[in-house]
Structures are given as C-alpha cells and as structure tokens.
Amino acid sequence: MNSETNKYEGSIDGNTVQEFLVSEIISNSQVDSAAEQVDSFNATTYRAAKYFYTIENSGAGEYQAGEIIVTHDGTTAYHSEYAKIHTGNNDLITFTTGLSGGSVILYGSA
C-alpha cells in the first residue's frame, strides 16, 4: 500500500509502478439462467483483474468457490477460472466476459 496515495501498487520491472484494482464484496442474489453482470472494471486503466468468489444455493445446501483471472487486449476480454470446488454434482455458476463501452465486464449465469 502506497502511504501517499493510499492505493495498492506494484511493479514487474522495478521501474514502472501500476495501481492494483481492489474490489469490494459483491452480492447478487438474482443470478439465474440469463447472463447477468457481476462486476466490471475500466479497460483503459486496468489490463487485468483477479476475483475470488463464493456461491451459495441455500435451498439445495450447495456451495461453490473458485478464482477467476480476467484480461483484455483492448478488443476482446478473456478469462480463466481455476481452483474451483463445489459441494454438489454440478457448477452453481458459469462465468463469461465481455468488453463494452470501455469496460471489461464479468458475467455470471446459473
């Protein structure tokens, strides 16, 4: 954390400093079979984001957790889901990504 800017920053090459995007807890209880926006970030400011997620289907007593990395090339958004684990027989959510209006968007559908 940079004490002057109060933002998380890092550098790969030791010279160029880049701000990290730190998201808050996002809650969406309306994810159904239609793809719904879960989160978005500014494509001009950020090249990539990492998400940790937990999903609960309280009616069925099932849970799922995992991680997603999202990146973009200015035209198309890409993602990779990994470290996924669930307590039931099937995934509780499917993620997709898009790039629209200068934002990278993470979508989820049940």
PDB file of N, CA and C in Angstrom:
ATOM      1  N   MET A   1       0.864  -1.172   0.000  1.00  0.00           N
ATOM      2  CA  MET A   1       0.000   0.000   0.000  1.00  0.00           C
ATOM      3  C   MET A   1       0.905   1.228   0.000  1.00  0.00           C
ATOM      4  N   ASN A   2       0.666   2.109  -0.946  1.00  0.00           N
ATOM      5  CA  ASN A   2       1.401   3.355  -1.010  1.00  0.00           C
ATOM      6  C   ASN A   2       0.795   4.318   0.007  1.00  0.00           C
ATOM      7  N   SER A   3       1.570   4.721   1.001  1.00  0.00           N
ATOM      8  CA  SER A   3       1.054   5.578   2.068  1.00  0.00           C
ATOM      9  C   SER A   3       0.710   6.988   1.581  1.00  0.00           C
ATOM     10  N   GLU A   4       1.282   7.406   0.459  1.00  0.00           N
ATOM     11  CA  GLU A   4       0.979   8.734  -0.074  1.00  0.00           C
ATOM     12  C   GLU A   4      -0.329   8.754  -0.867  1.00  0.00           C
ATOM     13  N   THR A   5      -0.570   7.695  -1.657  1.00  0.00           N
ATOM     14  CA  THR A   5      -1.777   7.652  -2.491  1.00  0.00           C
ATOM     15  C   THR A   5      -2.885   6.806  -1.875  1.00  0.00           C
ATOM     16  N   ASN A   6      -2.535   6.017  -0.847  1.00  0.00           N
ATOM     17  CA  ASN A   6      -3.482   5.119  -0.187  1.00  0.00           C
ATOM     18  C   ASN A   6      -4.062   4.095  -1.165  1.00  0.00           C
ATOM     19  N   LYS A   7      -3.221   3.659  -2.124  1.00  0.00           N
ATOM     20  CA  LYS A   7      -3.632   2.664  -3.105  1.00  0.00           C
ATOM     21  C   LYS A   7      -2.603   1.546  -3.152  1.00  0.00           C
ATOM     22  N   TYR A   8      -3.062   0.349  -3.538  1.00  0.00           N
ATOM     23  CA  TYR A   8      -2.150  -0.779  -3.719  1.00  0.00           C
ATOM     24  C   TYR A   8      -1.438  -0.617  -5.048  1.00  0.00           C
ATOM     25  N   GLU A   9      -0.108  -0.733  -5.018  1.00  0.00           N
ATOM     26  CA  GLU A   9       0.685  -0.570  -6.226  1.00  0.00           C
ATOM     27  C   GLU A   9       1.761  -1.640  -6.281  1.00  0.00           C
ATOM     28  N   GLY A  10       2.227  -1.924  -7.489  1.00  0.00           N
ATOM     29  CA  GLY A  10       3.302  -2.892  -7.654  1.00  0.00           C
ATOM     30  C   GLY A  10       4.029  -2.645  -8.959  1.00  0.00           C
ATOM     31  N   SER A  11       5.132  -3.373  -9.150  1.00  0.00           N
ATOM     32  CA  SER A  11       5.925  -3.218 -10.351  1.00  0.00           C
ATOM     33  C   SER A  11       6.504  -4.562 -10.746  1.00  0.00           C
ATOM     34  N   ILE A  12       6.486  -4.849 -12.046  1.00  0.00           N
ATOM     35  CA  ILE A  12       7.087  -6.077 -12.544  1.00  0.00           C
ATOM     36  C   ILE A  12       8.560  -5.851 -12.862  1.00  0.00           C
ATOM     37  N   ASP A  13       8.868  -4.710 -13.453  1.00  0.00           N
ATOM     38  CA  ASP A  13      10.229  -4.456 -13.896  1.00  0.00           C
ATOM     39  C   ASP A  13      11.049  -3.627 -12.911  1.00  0.00           C
ATOM     40  N   GLY A  14      10.480  -3.222 -11.796  1.00  0.00           N
ATOM     41  CA  GLY A  14      11.200  -2.425 -10.808  1.00  0.00           C
ATOM     42  C   GLY A  14      11.179  -0.938 -11.074  1.00  0.00           C
ATOM     43  N   ASN A  15      10.664  -0.529 -12.231  1.00  0.00           N
ATOM     44  CA  ASN A  15      10.623   0.896 -12.584  1.00  0.00           C
ATOM     45  C   ASN A  15       9.198   1.413 -12.755  1.00  0.00           C
ATOM     46  N   THR A  16       8.391   0.669 -13.480  1.00  0.00           N
ATOM     47  CA  THR A  16       7.040   1.090 -13.799  1.00  0.00           C
ATOM     48  C   THR A  16       6.102   0.665 -12.679  1.00  0.00           C
ATOM     49  N   VAL A  17       5.453   1.634 -12.047  1.00  0.00           N
ATOM     50  CA  VAL A  17       4.528   1.336 -10.954  1.00  0.00           C
ATOM     51  C   VAL A  17       3.110   1.365 -11.490  1.00  0.00           C
ATOM     52  N   GLN A  18       2.334   0.362 -11.134  1.00  0.00           N
ATOM     53  CA  GLN A  18       0.948   0.290 -11.575  1.00  0.00           C
ATOM     54  C   GLN A  18       0.056   0.061 -10.372  1.00  0.00           C
ATOM     55  N   GLU A  19      -1.082   0.732 -10.379  1.00  0.00           N
ATOM     56  CA  GLU A  19      -2.052   0.590  -9.310  1.00  0.00           C
ATOM     57  C   GLU A  19      -2.818  -0.717  -9.455  1.00  0.00           C
ATOM     58  N   PHE A  20      -3.059  -1.398  -8.337  1.00  0.00           N
ATOM     59  CA  PHE A  20      -3.866  -2.614  -8.332  1.00  0.00           C
ATOM     60  C   PHE A  20      -5.314  -2.245  -8.097  1.00  0.00           C
ATOM     61  N   LEU A  21      -6.197  -2.898  -8.795  1.00  0.00           N
ATOM     62  CA  LEU A  21      -7.629  -2.740  -8.589  1.00  0.00           C
ATOM     63  C   LEU A  21      -8.042  -3.672  -7.466  1.00  0.00           C
ATOM     64  N   VAL A  22      -8.575  -3.114  -6.389  1.00  0.00           N
ATOM     65  CA  VAL A  22      -9.037  -3.918  -5.259  1.00  0.00           C
ATOM     66  C   VAL A  22     -10.534  -3.733  -5.160  1.00  0.00           C
ATOM     67  N   SER A  23     -11.262  -4.819  -5.380  1.00  0.00           N
ATOM     68  CA  SER A  23     -12.711  -4.751  -5.403  1.00  0.00           C
ATOM     69  C   SER A  23     -13.292  -5.061  -4.036  1.00  0.00           C
ATOM     70  N   GLU A  24     -14.501  -4.699  -3.874  1.00  0.00           N
ATOM     71  CA  GLU A  24     -15.221  -4.962  -2.640  1.00  0.00           C
ATOM     72  C   GLU A  24     -16.032  -6.237  -2.791  1.00  0.00           C
ATOM     73  N   ILE A  25     -16.682  -6.629  -1.723  1.00  0.00           N
ATOM     74  CA  ILE A  25     -17.557  -7.786  -1.779  1.00  0.00           C
ATOM     75  C   ILE A  25     -18.766  -7.437  -2.629  1.00  0.00           C
ATOM     76  N   ILE A  26     -19.057  -8.301  -3.585  1.00  0.00           N
ATOM     77  CA  ILE A  26     -20.171  -8.093  -4.499  1.00  0.00           C
ATOM     78  C   ILE A  26     -21.210  -9.157  -4.200  1.00  0.00           C
ATOM     79  N   SER A  27     -22.436  -8.753  -4.035  1.00  0.00           N
ATOM     80  CA  SER A  27     -23.500  -9.713  -3.756  1.00  0.00           C
ATOM     81  C   SER A  27     -24.592  -9.548  -4.791  1.00  0.00           C
ATOM     82  N   ASN A  28     -24.970 -10.659  -5.416  1.00  0.00           N
ATOM     83  CA  ASN A  28     -26.042 -10.642  -6.396  1.00  0.00           C
ATOM     84  C   ASN A  28     -26.881 -11.884  -6.168  1.00  0.00           C
ATOM     85  N   SER A  29     -28.045 -11.701  -5.616  1.00  0.00           N
ATOM     86  CA  SER A  29     -28.896 -12.849  -5.310  1.00  0.00           C
ATOM     87  C   SER A  29     -29.835 -13.193  -6.457  1.00  0.00           C
ATOM     88  N   GLN A  30     -29.701 -12.514  -7.589  1.00  0.00           N
ATOM     89  CA  GLN A  30     -30.626 -12.709  -8.697  1.00  0.00           C
ATOM     90  C   GLN A  30     -30.001 -13.404  -9.898  1.00  0.00           C
ATOM     91  N   VAL A  31     -28.866 -14.054  -9.732  1.00  0.00           N
ATOM     92  CA  VAL A  31     -28.244 -14.730 -10.871  1.00  0.00           C
ATOM     93  C   VAL A  31     -29.084 -15.950 -11.228  1.00  0.00           C
ATOM     94  N   ASP A  32     -29.554 -15.980 -12.478  1.00  0.00           N
ATOM     95  CA  ASP A  32     -30.361 -17.102 -12.949  1.00  0.00           C
ATOM     96  C   ASP A  32     -29.786 -17.597 -14.267  1.00  0.00           C
ATOM     97  N   SER A  33     -30.581 -18.200 -15.106  1.00  0.00           N
ATOM     98  CA  SER A  33     -30.060 -18.768 -16.348  1.00  0.00           C
ATOM     99  C   SER A  33     -29.619 -17.711 -17.353  1.00  0.00           C
ATOM    100  N   ALA A  34     -30.092 -16.495 -17.228  1.00  0.00           N
ATOM    101  CA  ALA A  34     -29.642 -15.411 -18.099  1.00  0.00           C
ATOM    102  C   ALA A  34     -28.326 -14.848 -17.556  1.00  0.00           C
ATOM    103  N   ALA A  35     -27.396 -14.511 -18.449  1.00  0.00           N
ATOM    104  CA  ALA A  35     -26.125 -13.927 -18.022  1.00  0.00           C
ATOM    105  C   ALA A  35     -26.368 -12.549 -17.425  1.00  0.00           C
ATOM    106  N   GLU A  36     -25.881 -12.342 -16.211  1.00  0.00           N
ATOM    107  CA  GLU A  36     -26.038 -11.071 -15.517  1.00  0.00           C
ATOM    108  C   GLU A  36     -24.671 -10.511 -15.169  1.00  0.00           C
ATOM    109  N   GLN A  37     -24.546  -9.185 -15.206  1.00  0.00           N
ATOM    110  CA  GLN A  37     -23.278  -8.549 -14.864  1.00  0.00           C
ATOM    111  C   GLN A  37     -22.992  -8.737 -13.383  1.00  0.00           C
ATOM    112  N   VAL A  38     -21.811  -9.286 -13.095  1.00  0.00           N
ATOM    113  CA  VAL A  38     -21.378  -9.482 -11.720  1.00  0.00           C
ATOM    114  C   VAL A  38     -20.469  -8.334 -11.297  1.00  0.00           C
ATOM    115  N   ASP A  39     -19.564  -7.909 -12.187  1.00  0.00           N
ATOM    116  CA  ASP A  39     -18.640  -6.813 -11.892  1.00  0.00           C
ATOM    117  C   ASP A  39     -18.095  -6.271 -13.198  1.00  0.00           C
ATOM    118  N   SER A  40     -17.454  -5.103 -13.125  1.00  0.00           N
ATOM    119  CA  SER A  40     -16.796  -4.528 -14.292  1.00  0.00           C
ATOM    120  C   SER A  40     -15.623  -3.668 -13.828  1.00  0.00           C
ATOM    121  N   PHE A  41     -14.692  -3.428 -14.745  1.00  0.00           N
ATOM    122  CA  PHE A  41     -13.590  -2.509 -14.452  1.00  0.00           C
ATOM    123  C   PHE A  41     -13.202  -1.757 -15.712  1.00  0.00           C
ATOM    124  N   ASN A  42     -12.590  -0.605 -15.529  1.00  0.00           N
ATOM    125  CA  ASN A  42     -12.215   0.295 -16.606  1.00  0.00           C
ATOM    126  C   ASN A  42     -11.077  -0.324 -17.429  1.00  0.00           C
ATOM    127  N   ALA A  43     -11.321  -0.547 -18.713  1.00  0.00           N
ATOM    128  CA  ALA A  43     -10.339  -1.192 -19.585  1.00  0.00           C
ATOM    129  C   ALA A  43      -9.164  -0.285 -19.911  1.00  0.00           C
ATOM    130  N   THR A  44      -9.343   1.015 -19.826  1.00  0.00           N
ATOM    131  CA  THR A  44      -8.241   1.939 -20.095  1.00  0.00           C
ATOM    132  C   THR A  44      -7.263   1.975 -18.933  1.00  0.00           C
ATOM    133  N   THR A  45      -7.783   1.898 -17.720  1.00  0.00           N
ATOM    134  CA  THR A  45      -6.954   1.985 -16.517  1.00  0.00           C
ATOM    135  C   THR A  45      -6.311   0.656 -16.159  1.00  0.00           C
ATOM    136  N   TYR A  46      -7.048  -0.454 -16.335  1.00  0.00           N
ATOM    137  CA  TYR A  46      -6.578  -1.755 -15.878  1.00  0.00           C
ATOM    138  C   TYR A  46      -6.516  -2.760 -17.027  1.00  0.00           C
ATOM    139  N   ARG A  47      -5.470  -3.543 -17.037  1.00  0.00           N
ATOM    140  CA  ARG A  47      -5.299  -4.587 -18.049  1.00  0.00           C
ATOM    141  C   ARG A  47      -5.866  -5.926 -17.581  1.00  0.00           C
ATOM    142  N   ALA A  48      -5.943  -6.142 -16.260  1.00  0.00           N
ATOM    143  CA  ALA A  48      -6.393  -7.434 -15.745  1.00  0.00           C
ATOM    144  C   ALA A  48      -6.968  -7.287 -14.343  1.00  0.00           C
ATOM    145  N   ALA A  49      -7.734  -8.290 -13.943  1.00  0.00           N
ATOM    146  CA  ALA A  49      -8.286  -8.342 -12.586  1.00  0.00           C
ATOM    147  C   ALA A  49      -8.344  -9.797 -12.144  1.00  0.00           C
ATOM    148  N   LYS A  50      -8.292  -9.992 -10.840  1.00  0.00           N
ATOM    149  CA  LYS A  50      -8.400 -11.330 -10.259  1.00  0.00           C
ATOM    150  C   LYS A  50      -9.566 -11.317  -9.280  1.00  0.00           C
ATOM    151  N   TYR A  51     -10.379 -12.360  -9.351  1.00  0.00           N
ATOM    152  CA  TYR A  51     -11.552 -12.476  -8.488  1.00  0.00           C
ATOM    153  C   TYR A  51     -11.477 -13.758  -7.672  1.00  0.00           C
ATOM    154  N   PHE A  52     -11.886 -13.689  -6.439  1.00  0.00           N
ATOM    155  CA  PHE A  52     -12.166 -14.851  -5.619  1.00  0.00           C
ATOM    156  C   PHE A  52     -13.666 -14.824  -5.384  1.00  0.00           C
ATOM    157  N   TYR A  53     -14.348 -15.940  -5.612  1.00  0.00           N
ATOM    158  CA  TYR A  53     -15.798 -15.922  -5.467  1.00  0.00           C
ATOM    159  C   TYR A  53     -16.291 -17.077  -4.602  1.00  0.00           C
ATOM    160  N   THR A  54     -17.434 -16.871  -3.996  1.00  0.00           N
ATOM    161  CA  THR A  54     -18.169 -17.937  -3.309  1.00  0.00           C
ATOM    162  C   THR A  54     -19.626 -17.826  -3.735  1.00  0.00           C
ATOM    163  N   ILE A  55     -20.235 -18.966  -3.985  1.00  0.00           N
ATOM    164  CA  ILE A  55     -21.624 -19.047  -4.418  1.00  0.00           C
ATOM    165  C   ILE A  55     -22.356 -19.956  -3.446  1.00  0.00           C
ATOM    166  N   GLU A  56     -23.580 -19.606  -3.128  1.00  0.00           N
ATOM    167  CA  GLU A  56     -24.387 -20.423  -2.218  1.00  0.00           C
ATOM    168  C   GLU A  56     -25.765 -20.652  -2.819  1.00  0.00           C
ATOM    169  N   ASN A  57     -26.189 -21.883  -2.838  1.00  0.00           N
ATOM    170  CA  ASN A  57     -27.569 -22.231  -3.157  1.00  0.00           C
ATOM    171  C   ASN A  57     -28.152 -22.762  -1.850  1.00  0.00           C
ATOM    172  N   SER A  58     -28.681 -21.858  -1.050  1.00  0.00           N
ATOM    173  CA  SER A  58     -29.128 -22.231   0.293  1.00  0.00           C
ATOM    174  C   SER A  58     -30.287 -23.211   0.259  1.00  0.00           C
ATOM    175  N   GLY A  59     -31.130 -23.141  -0.761  1.00  0.00           N
ATOM    176  CA  GLY A  59     -32.253 -24.063  -0.862  1.00  0.00           C
ATOM    177  C   GLY A  59     -31.807 -25.509  -1.042  1.00  0.00           C
ATOM    178  N   ALA A  60     -30.710 -25.707  -1.755  1.00  0.00           N
ATOM    179  CA  ALA A  60     -30.197 -27.057  -2.006  1.00  0.00           C
ATOM    180  C   ALA A  60     -29.062 -27.420  -1.053  1.00  0.00           C
ATOM    181  N   GLY A  61     -28.612 -26.435  -0.241  1.00  0.00           N
ATOM    182  CA  GLY A  61     -27.496 -26.699   0.662  1.00  0.00           C
ATOM    183  C   GLY A  61     -26.188 -26.941  -0.068  1.00  0.00           C
ATOM    184  N   GLU A  62     -25.991 -26.279  -1.210  1.00  0.00           N
ATOM    185  CA  GLU A  62     -24.783 -26.448  -2.017  1.00  0.00           C
ATOM    186  C   GLU A  62     -23.975 -25.159  -2.055  1.00  0.00           C
ATOM    187  N   TYR A  63     -22.664 -25.316  -2.212  1.00  0.00           N
ATOM    188  CA  TYR A  63     -21.748 -24.180  -2.214  1.00  0.00           C
ATOM    189  C   TYR A  63     -20.688 -24.392  -3.286  1.00  0.00           C
ATOM    190  N   GLN A  64     -20.115 -23.276  -3.754  1.00  0.00           N
ATOM    191  CA  GLN A  64     -19.043 -23.333  -4.741  1.00  0.00           C
ATOM    192  C   GLN A  64     -18.105 -22.165  -4.476  1.00  0.00           C
ATOM    193  N   ALA A  65     -16.819 -22.388  -4.681  1.00  0.00           N
ATOM    194  CA  ALA A  65     -15.822 -21.332  -4.545  1.00  0.00           C
ATOM    195  C   ALA A  65     -14.777 -21.516  -5.639  1.00  0.00           C
ATOM    196  N   GLY A  66     -14.110 -20.437  -5.987  1.00  0.00           N
ATOM    197  CA  GLY A  66     -13.064 -20.513  -7.001  1.00  0.00           C
ATOM    198  C   GLY A  66     -12.426 -19.164  -7.239  1.00  0.00           C
ATOM    199  N   GLU A  67     -11.560 -19.124  -8.237  1.00  0.00           N
ATOM    200  CA  GLU A  67     -10.885 -17.895  -8.620  1.00  0.00           C
ATOM    201  C   GLU A  67     -10.971 -17.719 -10.131  1.00  0.00           C
ATOM    202  N   ILE A  68     -10.950 -16.464 -10.549  1.00  0.00           N
ATOM    203  CA  ILE A  68     -11.011 -16.125 -11.969  1.00  0.00           C
ATOM    204  C   ILE A  68      -9.995 -15.026 -12.231  1.00  0.00           C
ATOM    205  N   ILE A  69      -9.258 -15.151 -13.315  1.00  0.00           N
ATOM    206  CA  ILE A  69      -8.404 -14.059 -13.800  1.00  0.00           C
ATOM    207  C   ILE A  69      -9.002 -13.580 -15.109  1.00  0.00           C
ATOM    208  N   VAL A  70      -9.129 -12.266 -15.259  1.00  0.00           N
ATOM    209  CA  VAL A  70      -9.694 -11.653 -16.456  1.00  0.00           C
ATOM    210  C   VAL A  70      -8.654 -10.693 -17.025  1.00  0.00           C
ATOM    211  N   THR A  71      -8.464 -10.725 -18.338  1.00  0.00           N
ATOM    212  CA  THR A  71      -7.590  -9.769 -19.004  1.00  0.00           C
ATOM    213  C   THR A  71      -8.222  -9.376 -20.335  1.00  0.00           C
ATOM    214  N   HIS A  72      -7.647  -8.412 -21.008  1.00  0.00           N
ATOM    215  CA  HIS A  72      -8.187  -7.963 -22.295  1.00  0.00           C
ATOM    216  C   HIS A  72      -7.066  -7.415 -23.160  1.00  0.00           C
ATOM    217  N   ASP A  73      -7.337  -7.343 -24.467  1.00  0.00           N
ATOM    218  CA  ASP A  73      -6.371  -6.798 -25.414  1.00  0.00           C
ATOM    219  C   ASP A  73      -6.857  -5.494 -26.042  1.00  0.00           C
ATOM    220  N   GLY A  74      -7.882  -4.897 -25.433  1.00  0.00           N
ATOM    221  CA  GLY A  74      -8.455  -3.665 -25.966  1.00  0.00           C
ATOM    222  C   GLY A  74      -9.655  -3.919 -26.868  1.00  0.00           C
ATOM    223  N   THR A  75      -9.801  -5.143 -27.334  1.00  0.00           N
ATOM    224  CA  THR A  75     -10.910  -5.509 -28.206  1.00  0.00           C
ATOM    225  C   THR A  75     -11.764  -6.618 -27.610  1.00  0.00           C
ATOM    226  N   THR A  76     -11.096  -7.600 -27.030  1.00  0.00           N
ATOM    227  CA  THR A  76     -11.764  -8.785 -26.502  1.00  0.00           C
ATOM    228  C   THR A  76     -11.311  -9.038 -25.071  1.00  0.00           C
ATOM    229  N   ALA A  77     -12.239  -9.490 -24.223  1.00  0.00           N
ATOM    230  CA  ALA A  77     -11.908  -9.876 -22.850  1.00  0.00           C
ATOM    231  C   ALA A  77     -11.781 -11.392 -22.776  1.00  0.00           C
ATOM    232  N   TYR A  78     -10.851 -11.853 -21.958  1.00  0.00           N
ATOM    233  CA  TYR A  78     -10.584 -13.281 -21.792  1.00  0.00           C
ATOM    234  C   TYR A  78     -10.583 -13.599 -20.300  1.00  0.00           C
ATOM    235  N   HIS A  79     -10.931 -14.845 -19.962  1.00  0.00           N
ATOM    236  CA  HIS A  79     -10.880 -15.229 -18.552  1.00  0.00           C
ATOM    237  C   HIS A  79     -10.475 -16.691 -18.402  1.00  0.00           C
ATOM    238  N   SER A  80      -9.959 -16.978 -17.232  1.00  0.00           N
ATOM    239  CA  SER A  80      -9.616 -18.341 -16.866  1.00  0.00           C
ATOM    240  C   SER A  80     -10.112 -18.569 -15.440  1.00  0.00           C
ATOM    241  N   GLU A  81     -10.878 -19.640 -15.260  1.00  0.00           N
ATOM    242  CA  GLU A  81     -11.374 -19.997 -13.937  1.00  0.00           C
ATOM    243  C   GLU A  81     -10.556 -21.171 -13.427  1.00  0.00           C
ATOM    244  N   TYR A  82     -10.149 -21.117 -12.181  1.00  0.00           N
ATOM    245  CA  TYR A  82      -9.317 -22.178 -11.625  1.00  0.00           C
ATOM    246  C   TYR A  82      -9.592 -22.317 -10.125  1.00  0.00           C
ATOM    247  N   ALA A  83      -9.012 -23.315  -9.521  1.00  0.00           N
ATOM    248  CA  ALA A  83      -9.182 -23.587  -8.079  1.00  0.00           C
ATOM    249  C   ALA A  83     -10.658 -23.680  -7.719  1.00  0.00           C
ATOM    250  N   LYS A  84     -11.445 -24.228  -8.638  1.00  0.00           N
ATOM    251  CA  LYS A  84     -12.887 -24.313  -8.444  1.00  0.00           C
ATOM    252  C   LYS A  84     -13.231 -25.580  -7.669  1.00  0.00           C
ATOM    253  N   ILE A  85     -14.109 -25.428  -6.693  1.00  0.00           N
ATOM    254  CA  ILE A  85     -14.576 -26.568  -5.912  1.00  0.00           C
ATOM    255  C   ILE A  85     -16.041 -26.351  -5.566  1.00  0.00           C
ATOM    256  N   HIS A  86     -16.834 -27.430  -5.625  1.00  0.00           N
ATOM    257  CA  HIS A  86     -18.247 -27.305  -5.250  1.00  0.00           C
ATOM    258  C   HIS A  86     -18.684 -28.539  -4.492  1.00  0.00           C
ATOM    259  N   THR A  87     -19.722 -28.354  -3.665  1.00  0.00           N
ATOM    260  CA  THR A  87     -20.193 -29.437  -2.799  1.00  0.00           C
ATOM    261  C   THR A  87     -21.247 -30.308  -3.467  1.00  0.00           C
ATOM    262  N   GLY A  88     -21.830 -29.852  -4.555  1.00  0.00           N
ATOM    263  CA  GLY A  88     -22.861 -30.623  -5.255  1.00  0.00           C
ATOM    264  C   GLY A  88     -22.297 -31.341  -6.457  1.00  0.00           C
ATOM    265  N   ASN A  89     -23.190 -31.809  -7.318  1.00  0.00           N
ATOM    266  CA  ASN A  89     -22.780 -32.543  -8.516  1.00  0.00           C
ATOM    267  C   ASN A  89     -22.494 -31.650  -9.717  1.00  0.00           C
ATOM    268  N   ASN A  90     -22.973 -30.405  -9.687  1.00  0.00           N
ATOM    269  CA  ASN A  90     -22.834 -29.508 -10.839  1.00  0.00           C
ATOM    270  C   ASN A  90     -22.362 -28.130 -10.397  1.00  0.00           C
ATOM    271  N   ASP A  91     -21.797 -27.381 -11.354  1.00  0.00           N
ATOM    272  CA  ASP A  91     -21.433 -25.996 -11.091  1.00  0.00           C
ATOM    273  C   ASP A  91     -22.682 -25.190 -10.755  1.00  0.00           C
ATOM    274  N   LEU A  92     -22.540 -24.239  -9.835  1.00  0.00           N
ATOM    275  CA  LEU A  92     -23.654 -23.359  -9.492  1.00  0.00           C
ATOM    276  C   LEU A  92     -23.679 -22.109 -10.357  1.00  0.00           C
ATOM    277  N   ILE A  93     -22.549 -21.811 -11.036  1.00  0.00           N
ATOM    278  CA  ILE A  93     -22.474 -20.606 -11.867  1.00  0.00           C
ATOM    279  C   ILE A  93     -21.497 -20.851 -13.011  1.00  0.00           C
ATOM    280  N   THR A  94     -21.761 -20.196 -14.131  1.00  0.00           N
ATOM    281  CA  THR A  94     -20.857 -20.204 -15.285  1.00  0.00           C
ATOM    282  C   THR A  94     -20.500 -18.757 -15.576  1.00  0.00           C
ATOM    283  N   PHE A  95     -19.205 -18.475 -15.727  1.00  0.00           N
ATOM    284  CA  PHE A  95     -18.749 -17.107 -15.973  1.00  0.00           C
ATOM    285  C   PHE A  95     -18.403 -16.901 -17.442  1.00  0.00           C
ATOM    286  N   THR A  96     -18.680 -15.696 -17.935  1.00  0.00           N
ATOM    287  CA  THR A  96     -18.253 -15.247 -19.253  1.00  0.00           C
ATOM    288  C   THR A  96     -17.761 -13.816 -19.089  1.00  0.00           C
ATOM    289  N   THR A  97     -17.067 -13.302 -20.088  1.00  0.00           N
ATOM    290  CA  THR A  97     -16.575 -11.931 -20.045  1.00  0.00           C
ATOM    291  C   THR A  97     -16.903 -11.203 -21.332  1.00  0.00           C
ATOM    292  N   GLY A  98     -16.882  -9.894 -21.265  1.00  0.00           N
ATOM    293  CA  GLY A  98     -17.114  -9.066 -22.441  1.00  0.00           C
ATOM    294  C   GLY A  98     -16.406  -7.729 -22.281  1.00  0.00           C
ATOM    295  N   LEU A  99     -16.303  -7.002 -23.363  1.00  0.00           N
ATOM    296  CA  LEU A  99     -15.702  -5.673 -23.368  1.00  0.00           C
ATOM    297  C   LEU A  99     -16.686  -4.751 -24.059  1.00  0.00           C
ATOM    298  N   SER A 100     -17.190  -3.759 -23.312  1.00  0.00           N
ATOM    299  CA  SER A 100     -18.212  -2.875 -23.859  1.00  0.00           C
ATOM    300  C   SER A 100     -18.105  -1.492 -23.234  1.00  0.00           C
ATOM    301  N   GLY A 101     -18.183  -0.470 -24.062  1.00  0.00           N
ATOM    302  CA  GLY A 101     -18.186   0.901 -23.565  1.00  0.00           C
ATOM    303  C   GLY A 101     -16.970   1.253 -22.727  1.00  0.00           C
ATOM    304  N   GLY A 102     -15.827   0.662 -23.032  1.00  0.00           N
ATOM    305  CA  GLY A 102     -14.602   0.958 -22.296  1.00  0.00           C
ATOM    306  C   GLY A 102     -14.458   0.202 -20.992  1.00  0.00           C
ATOM    307  N   SER A 103     -15.353  -0.753 -20.745  1.00  0.00           N
ATOM    308  CA  SER A 103     -15.301  -1.552 -19.517  1.00  0.00           C
ATOM    309  C   SER A 103     -15.176  -3.036 -19.832  1.00  0.00           C
ATOM    310  N   VAL A 104     -14.412  -3.718 -19.021  1.00  0.00           N
ATOM    311  CA  VAL A 104     -14.363  -5.174 -19.066  1.00  0.00           C
ATOM    312  C   VAL A 104     -15.438  -5.647 -18.093  1.00  0.00           C
ATOM    313  N   ILE A 105     -16.292  -6.561 -18.537  1.00  0.00           N
ATOM    314  CA  ILE A 105     -17.437  -6.990 -17.734  1.00  0.00           C
ATOM    315  C   ILE A 105     -17.355  -8.477 -17.470  1.00  0.00           C
ATOM    316  N   LEU A 106     -17.563  -8.840 -16.214  1.00  0.00           N
ATOM    317  CA  LEU A 106     -17.645 -10.237 -15.811  1.00  0.00           C
ATOM    318  C   LEU A 106     -19.124 -10.567 -15.634  1.00  0.00           C
ATOM    319  N   TYR A 107     -19.574 -11.594 -16.351  1.00  0.00           N
ATOM    320  CA  TYR A 107     -20.971 -12.035 -16.291  1.00  0.00           C
ATOM    321  C   TYR A 107     -21.044 -13.400 -15.609  1.00  0.00           C
ATOM    322  N   GLY A 108     -22.178 -13.666 -14.997  1.00  0.00           N
ATOM    323  CA  GLY A 108     -22.421 -14.976 -14.409  1.00  0.00           C
ATOM    324  C   GLY A 108     -23.821 -15.446 -14.738  1.00  0.00           C
ATOM    325  N   SER A 109     -23.973 -16.743 -14.954  1.00  0.00           N
ATOM    326  CA  SER A 109     -25.304 -17.329 -15.153  1.00  0.00           C
ATOM    327  C   SER A 109     -25.354 -18.658 -14.419  1.00  0.00           C
ATOM    328  N   ALA A 110     -26.525 -18.949 -13.863  1.00  0.00           N
ATOM    329  CA  ALA A 110     -26.690 -20.180 -13.076  1.00  0.00           C
ATOM    330  C   ALA A 110     -26.961 -21.346 -13.994  1.00  0.00           C
TER     331      ALA A 110
END
